[in-house]
Structures are given as structure tokens and as C-alpha cells.
Short mmCIF file of C-alpha atoms and ligand atoms in Angstrom, two decimals:
data_model
loop_
_atom_site.label_atom_id
_atom_site.label_comp_id
_atom_site.label_asym_id
_atom_site.label_seq_id
_atom_site.Cartn_x
_atom_site.Cartn_y
_atom_site.Cartn_z
CA UNK A 1 16.47 16.33 -13.20
CA UNK A 2 17.71 12.95 -12.42
CA UNK A 3 15.95 11.13 -10.37
CA UNK A 4 17.23 7.93 -8.80
CA UNK A 5 14.62 4.77 -8.60
CA UNK A 6 15.35 1.19 -6.87
CA UNK A 7 13.18 -1.52 -8.64
CA UNK A 8 12.80 -4.49 -5.98
CA UNK A 9 10.36 -7.10 -7.88
CA UNK A 10 10.21 -9.22 -5.29
CA UNK A 11 8.49 -12.71 -5.57
CA UNK A 12 5.86 -14.16 -8.11
CA UNK A 13 3.43 -11.96 -9.80
CA UNK A 14 5.51 -9.06 -8.30
CA UNK A 15 8.23 -9.72 -10.76
CA UNK A 16 5.58 -9.90 -13.65
CA UNK A 17 3.99 -6.73 -12.70
CA UNK A 18 7.18 -5.62 -12.12
CA UNK A 19 8.56 -6.13 -15.21
CA UNK A 20 5.58 -5.68 -17.46
CA UNK A 21 5.60 -1.72 -16.23
CA UNK A 22 9.16 -1.04 -16.72
CA UNK A 23 8.77 0.66 -20.02
CA UNK A 24 6.44 2.70 -17.91
CA UNK A 25 9.20 4.55 -16.19
CA UNK A 26 10.91 5.55 -19.41
CA UNK A 27 7.87 6.80 -20.90
CA UNK A 28 7.55 9.17 -18.10
CA UNK A 29 11.12 10.11 -18.08
CA UNK A 30 10.33 11.08 -21.65
CA UNK A 31 7.12 13.00 -21.19
CA UNK A 32 8.18 14.62 -18.23
CA UNK A 33 11.90 15.92 -19.38
CA UNK A 34 13.92 14.36 -16.59
CA UNK A 35 16.13 10.93 -16.25
CA UNK A 36 15.90 7.90 -14.88
CA UNK A 37 18.38 5.86 -12.81
CA UNK A 38 16.85 2.77 -12.39
CA UNK A 39 18.24 -0.38 -10.31
CA UNK A 40 17.07 -3.93 -9.73
CA UNK A 41 17.51 -5.63 -7.15
CA UNK A 42 17.12 -9.17 -7.08
CA UNK A 43 16.39 -10.08 -3.58
CA UNK A 44 13.30 -12.40 -2.26
CA UNK A 45 12.56 -15.73 -1.27
CA UNK A 46 14.58 -17.53 -4.72
CA UNK A 47 17.39 -15.59 -3.05
CA UNK A 48 17.06 -17.50 0.33
CA UNK A 49 16.24 -20.35 -0.86
CA UNK A 50 20.01 -20.04 -2.01
CA UNK A 51 21.13 -18.40 0.78
CA UNK A 52 19.34 -18.23 3.38
CA UNK A 53 18.26 -14.56 3.43
CA UNK A 54 15.91 -12.05 1.41
CA UNK A 55 18.48 -9.17 0.93
CA UNK A 56 21.97 -8.89 1.36
CA UNK A 57 23.03 -7.27 4.74
CA UNK A 58 24.09 -3.79 4.00
CA UNK A 59 21.08 -3.45 1.59
CA UNK A 60 19.01 -0.73 4.01
CA UNK A 61 22.07 1.38 3.10
CA UNK A 62 22.60 0.07 -0.60
CA UNK A 63 18.11 1.47 -0.73
CA UNK A 64 19.35 4.77 1.39
CA UNK A 65 20.89 6.69 -1.81
CA UNK A 66 17.68 5.90 -3.58
CA UNK A 67 14.72 8.51 -4.27
CA UNK A 68 12.19 5.96 -3.87
CA UNK A 69 12.00 2.81 -3.95
CA UNK A 70 9.84 0.92 -6.06
CA UNK A 71 8.61 -2.75 -5.06
CA UNK A 72 5.97 -5.66 -6.38
CA UNK A 73 4.96 -8.31 -4.12
CA UNK A 74 7.14 -10.68 -1.15
CA UNK A 75 5.78 -14.12 -0.56
CA UNK A 76 6.66 -17.65 -1.47
CA UNK A 77 4.71 -20.38 -0.66
CA UNK A 78 7.35 -23.28 0.29
CA UNK A 79 9.40 -20.70 2.98
CA UNK A 80 7.08 -19.55 5.55
CA UNK A 81 5.56 -15.82 5.13
CA UNK A 82 6.89 -14.07 8.29
CA UNK A 83 9.97 -15.10 7.77
CA UNK A 84 10.01 -13.44 4.04
CA UNK A 85 7.77 -10.37 4.79
CA UNK A 86 10.56 -9.90 7.91
CA UNK A 87 13.62 -10.76 5.97
CA UNK A 88 12.19 -7.77 3.41
CA UNK A 89 9.37 -5.43 2.93
CA UNK A 90 8.44 -4.84 6.39
CA UNK A 91 12.25 -3.74 7.85
CA UNK A 92 12.23 -1.60 4.46
CA UNK A 93 9.18 0.34 5.71
CA UNK A 94 10.74 0.22 9.23
CA UNK A 95 14.25 1.11 8.41
CA UNK A 96 13.52 4.00 6.66
CA UNK A 97 10.78 5.43 8.59
CA UNK A 98 7.76 5.42 6.33
CA UNK A 99 5.10 5.71 8.82
CA UNK A 100 2.27 6.90 6.77
CA UNK A 101 0.98 4.16 4.24
CA UNK A 102 -2.09 5.84 1.60
CA UNK A 103 -3.95 3.56 0.11
CA UNK A 104 -7.08 4.43 -2.34
CA UNK A 105 -9.51 3.03 -3.03
CA UNK A 106 -11.36 4.03 -6.54
CA UNK A 107 -14.15 2.37 -8.58
CA UNK A 108 -13.29 2.94 -11.81
CA UNK A 109 -15.96 4.30 -14.90
CA UNK A 110 -16.16 0.94 -16.87
CA UNK A 111 -15.65 -1.53 -13.61
CA UNK A 112 -18.08 -3.21 -11.94
CA UNK A 113 -18.46 -3.74 -8.32
CA UNK A 114 -19.15 -6.61 -6.62
CA UNK A 115 -21.52 -4.57 -4.74
CA UNK A 116 -24.93 -4.02 -6.07
CA UNK A 117 -25.63 0.02 -7.54
CA UNK A 118 -22.22 1.31 -7.84
CA UNK A 119 -21.17 2.64 -11.10
CA UNK A 120 -17.62 4.24 -11.68
CA UNK A 121 -16.43 7.19 -8.76
CA UNK A 122 -19.17 6.14 -6.50
CA UNK A 123 -16.24 4.57 -4.21
CA UNK A 124 -13.57 7.14 -3.95
CA UNK A 125 -11.98 6.95 -0.40
CA UNK A 126 -8.25 6.78 1.01
CA UNK A 127 -6.97 4.60 3.29
CA UNK A 128 -4.72 6.09 6.20
CA UNK A 129 -2.67 3.57 7.40
CA UNK A 130 0.14 3.55 10.15
CA UNK A 131 3.04 1.66 9.14
CA UNK A 132 5.56 1.14 11.27
CA UNK A 133 4.40 0.10 14.50
CA UNK A 134 1.05 -0.58 16.28
CA UNK A 135 0.83 -4.39 15.88
CA UNK A 136 3.53 -5.02 13.70
CA UNK A 137 5.85 -3.75 16.40
CA UNK A 138 8.70 -6.36 16.93
CA UNK A 139 7.35 -6.93 20.82
CA UNK A 140 6.97 -9.96 22.17
CA UNK A 141 8.46 -13.51 22.45
CA UNK A 142 7.16 -17.20 22.25
CA UNK A 143 8.62 -19.88 24.97
CA UNK A 144 8.70 -23.07 26.49
CA UNK A 145 7.84 -24.39 22.85
CA UNK A 146 6.13 -28.10 22.85
CA UNK A 147 5.42 -27.48 26.48
CA UNK A 148 2.10 -27.23 27.82
CA UNK A 149 2.91 -24.06 29.31
CA UNK A 150 4.15 -23.07 26.24
CA UNK A 151 3.36 -18.98 25.51
CA UNK A 152 3.18 -16.89 23.17
CA UNK A 153 3.32 -12.77 23.58
CA UNK A 154 2.32 -10.24 20.44
CA UNK A 155 2.37 -6.81 21.96
CA UNK A 156 1.36 -3.92 20.10
CA UNK A 157 3.02 -0.57 20.90
CA UNK A 158 1.72 2.90 20.17
CA UNK A 159 4.19 6.14 20.18
CA UNK A 160 2.83 9.26 20.27
CA UNK A 161 4.82 10.62 17.80
CA UNK A 162 3.84 7.49 14.99
CA UNK A 163 -0.01 8.05 15.92
CA UNK A 164 0.32 12.03 15.80
CA UNK A 165 2.27 11.04 12.25
CA UNK A 166 -0.45 8.99 10.99
CA UNK A 167 -3.45 11.08 12.10
CA UNK A 168 -1.85 14.79 10.84
CA UNK A 169 -1.40 13.15 7.74
CA UNK A 170 -5.41 12.15 7.16
CA UNK A 171 -6.51 15.40 8.65
CA UNK A 172 -4.25 16.88 5.97
CA UNK A 173 -5.54 14.62 3.43
CA UNK A 174 -9.20 15.09 4.32
CA UNK A 175 -8.67 19.17 4.65
CA UNK A 176 -7.29 19.06 0.62
CA UNK A 177 -10.43 16.71 0.01
CA UNK A 178 -14.29 16.16 0.84
CA UNK A 179 -13.36 17.66 4.84
CA UNK A 180 -14.69 14.06 6.55
CA UNK A 181 -12.87 11.40 8.41
CA UNK A 182 -13.95 8.35 9.77
CA UNK A 183 -11.24 7.12 12.60
CA UNK A 184 -11.22 3.69 12.80
CA UNK A 185 -10.40 2.15 16.10
CA UNK A 186 -11.28 -0.59 18.90
CA UNK A 187 -11.46 1.25 21.85
CA UNK A 188 -14.26 -1.26 23.47
CA UNK A 189 -11.91 -3.88 23.74
CA UNK A 190 -8.46 -2.13 23.94
CA UNK A 191 -8.70 0.13 26.41
CA UNK A 192 -4.92 1.29 25.87
CA UNK A 193 -3.42 1.58 22.70
CA UNK A 194 -7.00 2.37 21.14
CA UNK A 195 -8.06 5.07 23.74
CA UNK A 196 -4.97 6.39 23.37
CA UNK A 197 -5.24 6.63 19.47
CA UNK A 198 -8.77 8.29 19.72
CA UNK A 199 -7.52 10.42 22.39
CA UNK A 200 -4.83 11.93 19.69
CA UNK A 201 -7.46 12.15 17.12
CA UNK A 202 -9.83 14.81 19.46
CA UNK A 203 -6.57 16.55 20.34
CA UNK A 204 -5.62 17.54 16.63
CA UNK A 205 -8.85 17.86 15.39
CA UNK A 206 -8.44 20.91 17.29
CA UNK A 207 -6.07 22.20 14.76
CA UNK A 208 -8.49 20.93 12.09
CA UNK A 209 -12.28 22.25 13.12
CA UNK A 210 -12.79 22.82 8.81
CA UNK A 211 -12.45 18.13 8.75
CA UNK A 212 -15.80 16.37 10.46
CA UNK A 213 -14.41 13.54 12.39
CA UNK A 214 -16.45 10.31 12.48
CA UNK A 215 -15.69 7.58 14.57
CA UNK A 216 -16.17 3.76 14.30
CA UNK A 217 -15.20 0.40 15.52
CA UNK A 218 -13.19 -1.54 13.11
CA UNK A 219 -16.27 -4.44 12.96
CA UNK A 220 -18.25 -2.09 12.36
CA UNK A 221 -16.13 -0.34 9.92
CA UNK A 222 -16.10 -3.37 7.79
CA UNK A 223 -19.37 -3.22 7.36
CA UNK A 224 -20.26 0.07 6.72
CA UNK A 225 -17.32 -0.68 4.15
CA UNK A 226 -19.67 -3.31 2.00
CA UNK A 227 -22.47 -1.86 3.25
CA UNK A 228 -22.13 1.92 2.19
CA UNK A 229 -18.20 2.56 0.62
CA UNK A 230 -19.81 5.93 -1.39
CA UNK A 231 -19.81 7.91 2.45
CA UNK A 232 -16.17 7.27 2.95
CA UNK A 233 -13.38 10.71 1.89
CA UNK A 234 -10.56 9.82 4.40
CA UNK A 235 -10.32 6.66 7.10
CA UNK A 236 -7.55 6.04 9.40
CA UNK A 237 -6.42 2.97 10.93
CA UNK A 238 -3.87 1.35 12.98
CA UNK A 239 -1.33 -0.92 10.99
CA UNK A 240 -3.25 -4.32 11.23
CA UNK A 241 -6.50 -2.23 11.02
CA UNK A 242 -5.10 -0.42 8.17
CA UNK A 243 -4.01 -4.09 6.26
CA UNK A 244 -7.49 -5.69 6.27
CA UNK A 245 -9.34 -2.51 5.61
CA UNK A 246 -7.98 -2.17 1.93
CA UNK A 247 -7.99 -5.44 1.03
CA UNK A 248 -12.10 -4.83 1.19
CA UNK A 249 -11.58 -0.91 -0.32
CA UNK A 250 -10.01 -2.87 -2.98
CA UNK A 251 -12.48 -5.72 -3.82
CA UNK A 252 -15.36 -3.23 -3.33
CA UNK A 253 -13.84 -1.03 -5.42
CA UNK A 254 -12.97 -3.68 -8.50
CA UNK A 255 -10.49 -6.03 -8.13
CA UNK A 256 -7.10 -6.36 -5.85
CA UNK A 257 -4.91 -6.48 -8.89
CA UNK A 258 -5.80 -2.49 -9.62
CA UNK A 259 -5.21 -1.01 -5.51
CA UNK A 260 -2.03 1.31 -5.19
CA UNK A 261 0.17 2.23 -1.94
CA UNK A 262 2.42 4.63 -1.05
CA UNK A 263 4.85 4.29 2.18
CA UNK A 264 5.95 7.84 2.87
CA UNK A 265 8.78 9.15 4.87
CA UNK A 266 7.10 12.16 6.05
CA UNK A 267 10.52 13.94 6.74
CA UNK A 268 12.04 13.17 3.49
CA UNK A 269 15.51 12.26 4.81
CA UNK A 270 14.61 8.62 3.33
CA UNK A 271 13.58 7.45 -0.08
CA UNK A 272 9.51 6.55 0.25
CA UNK A 273 8.20 3.03 -1.79
CA UNK A 274 6.05 2.45 -3.47
CA UNK A 275 4.06 -1.03 -4.18
CA UNK A 276 1.16 -2.43 -5.26
CA UNK A 277 -1.92 -3.91 -2.15
CA UNK A 278 -1.80 -7.18 -3.05
CA UNK A 279 0.62 -10.17 -2.90
CA UNK A 280 2.95 -12.43 -4.37
CA UNK A 281 -0.74 -14.32 -5.79
CA UNK A 282 1.13 -17.48 -6.26
CA UNK A 283 -2.49 -19.28 -7.61
CA UNK A 284 -2.05 -16.90 -10.62
CA UNK A 285 2.31 -16.48 -10.46
CA UNK A 286 3.60 -17.38 -13.78
CA UNK A 287 1.04 -17.17 -16.10
CA UNK A 288 0.94 -13.77 -17.06
CA UNK A 289 -2.47 -13.01 -16.05
CA UNK A 290 -1.75 -10.78 -13.59
CA UNK A 291 -3.16 -7.09 -13.09
CA UNK A 292 -0.36 -4.66 -13.62
CA UNK A 293 -2.59 -1.79 -12.76
CA UNK A 294 -1.83 -1.92 -9.29
CA UNK A 295 1.45 -1.81 -9.86
CA UNK A 296 1.27 1.41 -12.84
CA UNK A 297 -1.34 3.19 -10.46
CA UNK A 298 1.68 2.94 -7.58
CA UNK A 299 4.50 4.43 -10.45
CA UNK A 300 1.90 7.16 -10.53
CA UNK A 301 1.83 7.65 -6.90
CA UNK A 302 5.95 7.70 -7.19
CA UNK A 303 5.84 10.12 -9.61
CA UNK A 304 3.27 12.53 -7.87
CA UNK A 305 5.70 12.28 -4.65
CA UNK A 306 8.96 13.44 -6.34
CA UNK A 307 7.22 16.20 -7.39
CA UNK A 308 6.36 15.07 -10.98
CA UNK A 309 2.56 15.65 -10.83
CA UNK A 310 1.83 16.24 -14.68
CA UNK A 311 3.59 13.19 -15.27
CA UNK A 312 1.55 11.39 -12.06
CA UNK A 313 -1.69 12.58 -13.74
CA UNK A 314 -1.35 11.45 -17.15
CA UNK A 315 -0.31 8.16 -15.98
CA UNK A 316 -3.45 7.87 -13.72
CA UNK A 317 -5.97 9.10 -16.55
CA UNK A 318 -4.32 6.53 -19.01
CA UNK A 319 -5.43 4.18 -16.35
CA UNK A 320 -8.77 5.94 -16.58
CA UNK A 321 -8.98 5.89 -20.14
CA UNK A 322 -8.26 1.87 -20.53
CA UNK A 323 -10.81 1.17 -18.18
CA UNK A 324 -13.61 2.98 -19.25
CA UNK A 325 -13.33 1.80 -23.29
CA UNK A 326 -14.80 -1.27 -23.00
CA UNK A 327 -12.59 -2.59 -26.19
CA UNK A 328 -9.18 -2.06 -24.23
CA UNK A 329 -7.44 -5.40 -22.91
CA UNK A 330 -8.31 -6.53 -19.57
CA UNK A 331 -6.93 -9.17 -18.04
CA UNK A 332 -9.38 -12.56 -15.97
CA UNK A 333 -9.69 -10.60 -12.63
CA UNK A 334 -11.83 -7.82 -14.58
CA UNK A 335 -13.70 -10.51 -16.90
CA UNK A 336 -11.14 -10.37 -19.67
CA UNK A 337 -7.98 -12.57 -21.27
CA UNK A 338 -5.98 -9.83 -21.62
CA UNK A 339 -2.18 -10.46 -20.46
CA UNK A 340 -0.54 -8.16 -18.27
CA UNK A 341 1.86 -7.53 -20.97
CA UNK A 342 -0.67 -6.29 -23.14
CA UNK A 343 -1.99 -4.33 -20.39
CA UNK A 344 0.84 -2.31 -19.73
CA UNK A 345 1.09 -1.88 -23.40
CA UNK A 346 -2.28 -0.69 -23.88
CA UNK A 347 -1.36 2.41 -21.07
CA UNK A 348 1.32 3.14 -22.98
CA UNK A 349 -0.38 4.43 -26.36
CA UNK A 350 -3.07 6.21 -24.01
CA UNK A 351 0.18 8.40 -22.09
P1 NAD B 1 -2.21 -12.12 -2.45
O1 NAD B 1 -2.63 -9.80 -2.74
O2 NAD B 1 -1.42 -12.47 -3.26
O3 NAD B 1 -3.71 -12.72 -3.47
C1 NAD B 1 -5.22 -12.27 -3.27
C2 NAD B 1 -6.00 -13.02 -3.77
O4 NAD B 1 -5.75 -11.83 -5.49
C3 NAD B 1 -5.42 -14.11 -4.98
O5 NAD B 1 -6.37 -15.03 -5.28
C4 NAD B 1 -5.16 -13.23 -5.88
O6 NAD B 1 -4.77 -14.24 -6.76
C5 NAD B 1 -5.57 -12.22 -6.76
N1 NAD B 1 -4.88 -10.91 -6.92
C6 NAD B 1 -4.00 -11.05 -6.43
N2 NAD B 1 -3.26 -9.50 -6.49
C7 NAD B 1 -3.63 -9.98 -8.32
C8 NAD B 1 -3.81 -9.56 -9.69
N3 NAD B 1 -2.71 -8.25 -9.64
N4 NAD B 1 -4.05 -10.09 -10.72
C9 NAD B 1 -5.47 -10.59 -10.34
N5 NAD B 1 -5.72 -11.48 -9.27
C10 NAD B 1 -4.67 -10.33 -8.07
O7 NAD B 1 -2.68 -12.24 -1.38
P2 NAD B 1 -2.51 -13.86 -0.51
O8 NAD B 1 -3.21 -14.92 -1.66
O9 NAD B 1 -3.06 -13.55 0.61
O10 NAD B 1 -0.77 -13.76 0.00
C11 NAD B 1 -0.19 -14.23 -1.00
C12 NAD B 1 1.08 -14.12 -0.64
O11 NAD B 1 1.72 -12.87 -0.79
C13 NAD B 1 1.78 -14.44 0.45
O12 NAD B 1 3.10 -14.75 1.00
C14 NAD B 1 1.54 -12.92 1.31
O13 NAD B 1 1.89 -13.04 2.65
C15 NAD B 1 2.16 -12.49 0.59
N6 NAD B 1 1.53 -10.86 0.67
C16 NAD B 1 3.09 -9.67 0.40
C17 NAD B 1 2.39 -8.52 0.12
C18 NAD B 1 4.04 -7.45 -0.10
O14 NAD B 1 4.36 -8.19 -0.20
N7 NAD B 1 3.52 -6.43 -0.61
C19 NAD B 1 0.90 -8.23 0.69
C20 NAD B 1 0.01 -9.24 0.67
C21 NAD B 1 0.68 -10.60 0.56
C1 IPM B 2 0.56 -5.38 3.09
C2 IPM B 2 0.94 -6.68 3.20
C3 IPM B 2 1.78 -6.84 4.32
C4 IPM B 2 1.22 -5.98 5.26
C5 IPM B 2 2.06 -8.11 4.83
C6 IPM B 2 2.87 -9.24 3.46
C7 IPM B 2 3.15 -8.19 5.90
O1 IPM B 2 -0.51 -7.38 3.60
O2 IPM B 2 1.18 -5.35 2.28
O3 IPM B 2 -1.02 -4.87 2.45
O4 IPM B 2 0.36 -6.74 6.14
O5 IPM B 2 1.55 -5.07 5.26
MN1 MN B 3 -2.43 -6.06 3.23
#
């Protein structure tokens, strides 16, 4: 069996965590008895600074031919974020209908939460984020710039197909876990899109009588992810709400540097993309101290998606074993002084 994987390091610490994690892919292939064909594309902000485009014109056609995509991060302090992200990462999620974004938040043994009183395993939930529409739809306009009647309109878009796809994926996940789903919306203020979303959750729930559904408004959900993160199993939320809640999920489970994600094309007609939840972190870029574990865990999710579940589990367990080991190297976000590379090297010895 041969899998083809395109690797997009991107910008800032994206490049550092991808470069460090790269040898792990070959280790995984060796252990799993399959072949990997990888191609690295150095697209991103440096390219933009030279040529005013983040990716070549045929980037989507190029990526389409791969079985999966591994992405670092995108974003550069000298270029507006809406230019870089709308030039590279967001168009990939949309072009390949990566409608389901799966983001686990796990407090691993040996990791300290900034919240008091939680031990390893106490926090373990997964958020299903709608990933191609909602508040991220490219619908709106900005005109009369600089005049008193200047106007900007940003419209959120919720389709039945998109909403039902993410909601069903979340119900399926809840069924395979503890059977509890938290639906997060803002239906008290947003009576069109969010009430529609709630109606779809209600409809789909009749197919999952074994799943208990809790409803939370997003403001209260933000509070509860801090107040009682241990009580969540699966959450489902719109694109923007899911984005915000997964940064909370990452930090209550120890660090932004350990949160992985999968952007999944459910029909399988286009590649899915795997990436850490974090960004390019300009504040620490270039120092070789970024935590690579979010990327390592994203690689685990990538192999799981390709059907190599044993290899995926081994990588996940290597991370668990490293974090549980008080003598293992840790990056500064976890209170250590190890480099990005040293952490991956140690993971490789545990595989
Ligand atoms: P960020 O996630 O890059 O950083 C937030 C904080 O977390 C920073 O203090 C950073 O040092 C820390 N952090 C993040 N990843 C870490 C890691 N692996 N190890 C240790 N510490 C880590 O978010 P930001 O600062 O809001 O955004 C920076 C840039 O990245 C912006 O241009 C933004 O648009 C972009 N961004 C891109 C993605 C993506 O490509 N998927 C995601 C988020 C943000
Ligand atoms: C993420 C990021 C992106 C998002 C940004 C960079 C557009 O924050 O993947 O969480 O909001 O989806
Ligand atoms: Mn985010």
C-alpha cells in the first residue's frame, strides 16, 4: 500500500513543527508496513512577499491528487491575516469540502491544566466544528471606503447540507463515545441561522435516541468549558464558535501546542487536511522551542483517517507515554526547556 501526502509547512512555527515531525512519517510507514510518497510545497507568506500570491494558481488541482494534506500554520506579522489565510488555508478547506473539523481536547497524564483540581484524563472531549461556511462564508462587501456612509456587511451562511453534515458527524461521534452531545449556538440573538441550526439538531436527534443532547448558548459554553470542562463529551458548533471554543479547549488541557485537528471531506472524493489548531506564533517563531505535539497528534489523526489505525494509536500512545514521563523533554509552554526537535526525537524512540 502506498499513500501520497502533500506537506505544507506554511509560516513561522508551522515550518518548525513540520520539519521536526517529518521523520516520524517515515518511522510510521516503516512500523505500519506501508509506503509513503510525500511532497513538500513551500507555499505561504515568504512566497507572497516575493510574488504577491500565497500559492500557485493550480494549487488546488495539485493537492487534489494526494490522499491527505499535512499543514503547519499560516500567518505573517507583515501581511494582513485576511490576505494570507484567504490566500492559502481557508481556500483549501473550502475547495475540498472539508466540512467536518474534528478537534479533540485531552488533558494528558503528566500535564498540568491552568485550572485547579484536574488530573490526567479528567478533561477529554472532542469538538465538531462546521468548517466551510457559517460565519466564514465569503459573503458580504465593503464600500464607500473613507466616507461617512462607509458600510461593511459580513453575512453568515448556513446550508441544510452543511449543517446536517456536521451535526450528523457529531452525533456519530457521541454514539461511539459516551453518548453525550452539547449543541452550542446563539439562538437568543441570531434568530435565523442559529435557530435553523437548532432545528437541524432536533431533527437529526430522532435518529440517535441513544444520544443525550444538551443545549448551551455560546457565552455560557465558554464559561462552562472553564468551570466544568470534565463534563463534556462531544460538542458541535458553527465555524466561528468552534474556532473560539477550541482555543479554550486547548489551553484548559495544558497548551495551545498540543491541540490537533482534522479537516475531513466526509465523502472521500477529495483529500482531508490535518493541522495543529495553533497558528504561526510569531512571538516564539525562529527559536526552535515550539511544541510539536499538536502536529504529532495531527499526524496520528491523519493515519487514522487513512485507515492505518494501529500506527495512529501507536503515535498517540507515544505522546501519552512522553507526557507521563517526568524525565522526558518538554518545550517551555509545558514548563521545560527542550527544543522542538528534541521532543520529536524522544517520541521516535518511544514508537
Ligand atoms: P497562535 O496560535 O499562533 O499563538 C497563540 C499563543 O499560543 C502564542 O502565545 C504562541 O506562542 C502560543 N503557541 C501557539 N502554538 C504553540 C506551540 N506549538 N508551542 C508553544 N506555544 C504555542 O495564535 P495568534 O498569535 O493569534 O496567531 C498568529 C498567526 O497565526 C496569525 O497570523 C493568525 O492569523 C495565524 N493563525 C493561523 C492558524 C492556522 O494556520 N491554522 C491558526 C491560528 C492562527
Ligand atoms: C484555526 C485558525 C483559523 C480559523 C484562522 C487562521 C483563519 O484560527 O484553524 O483555528 O479560524 O479557522
Ligand atoms: Mn483558531
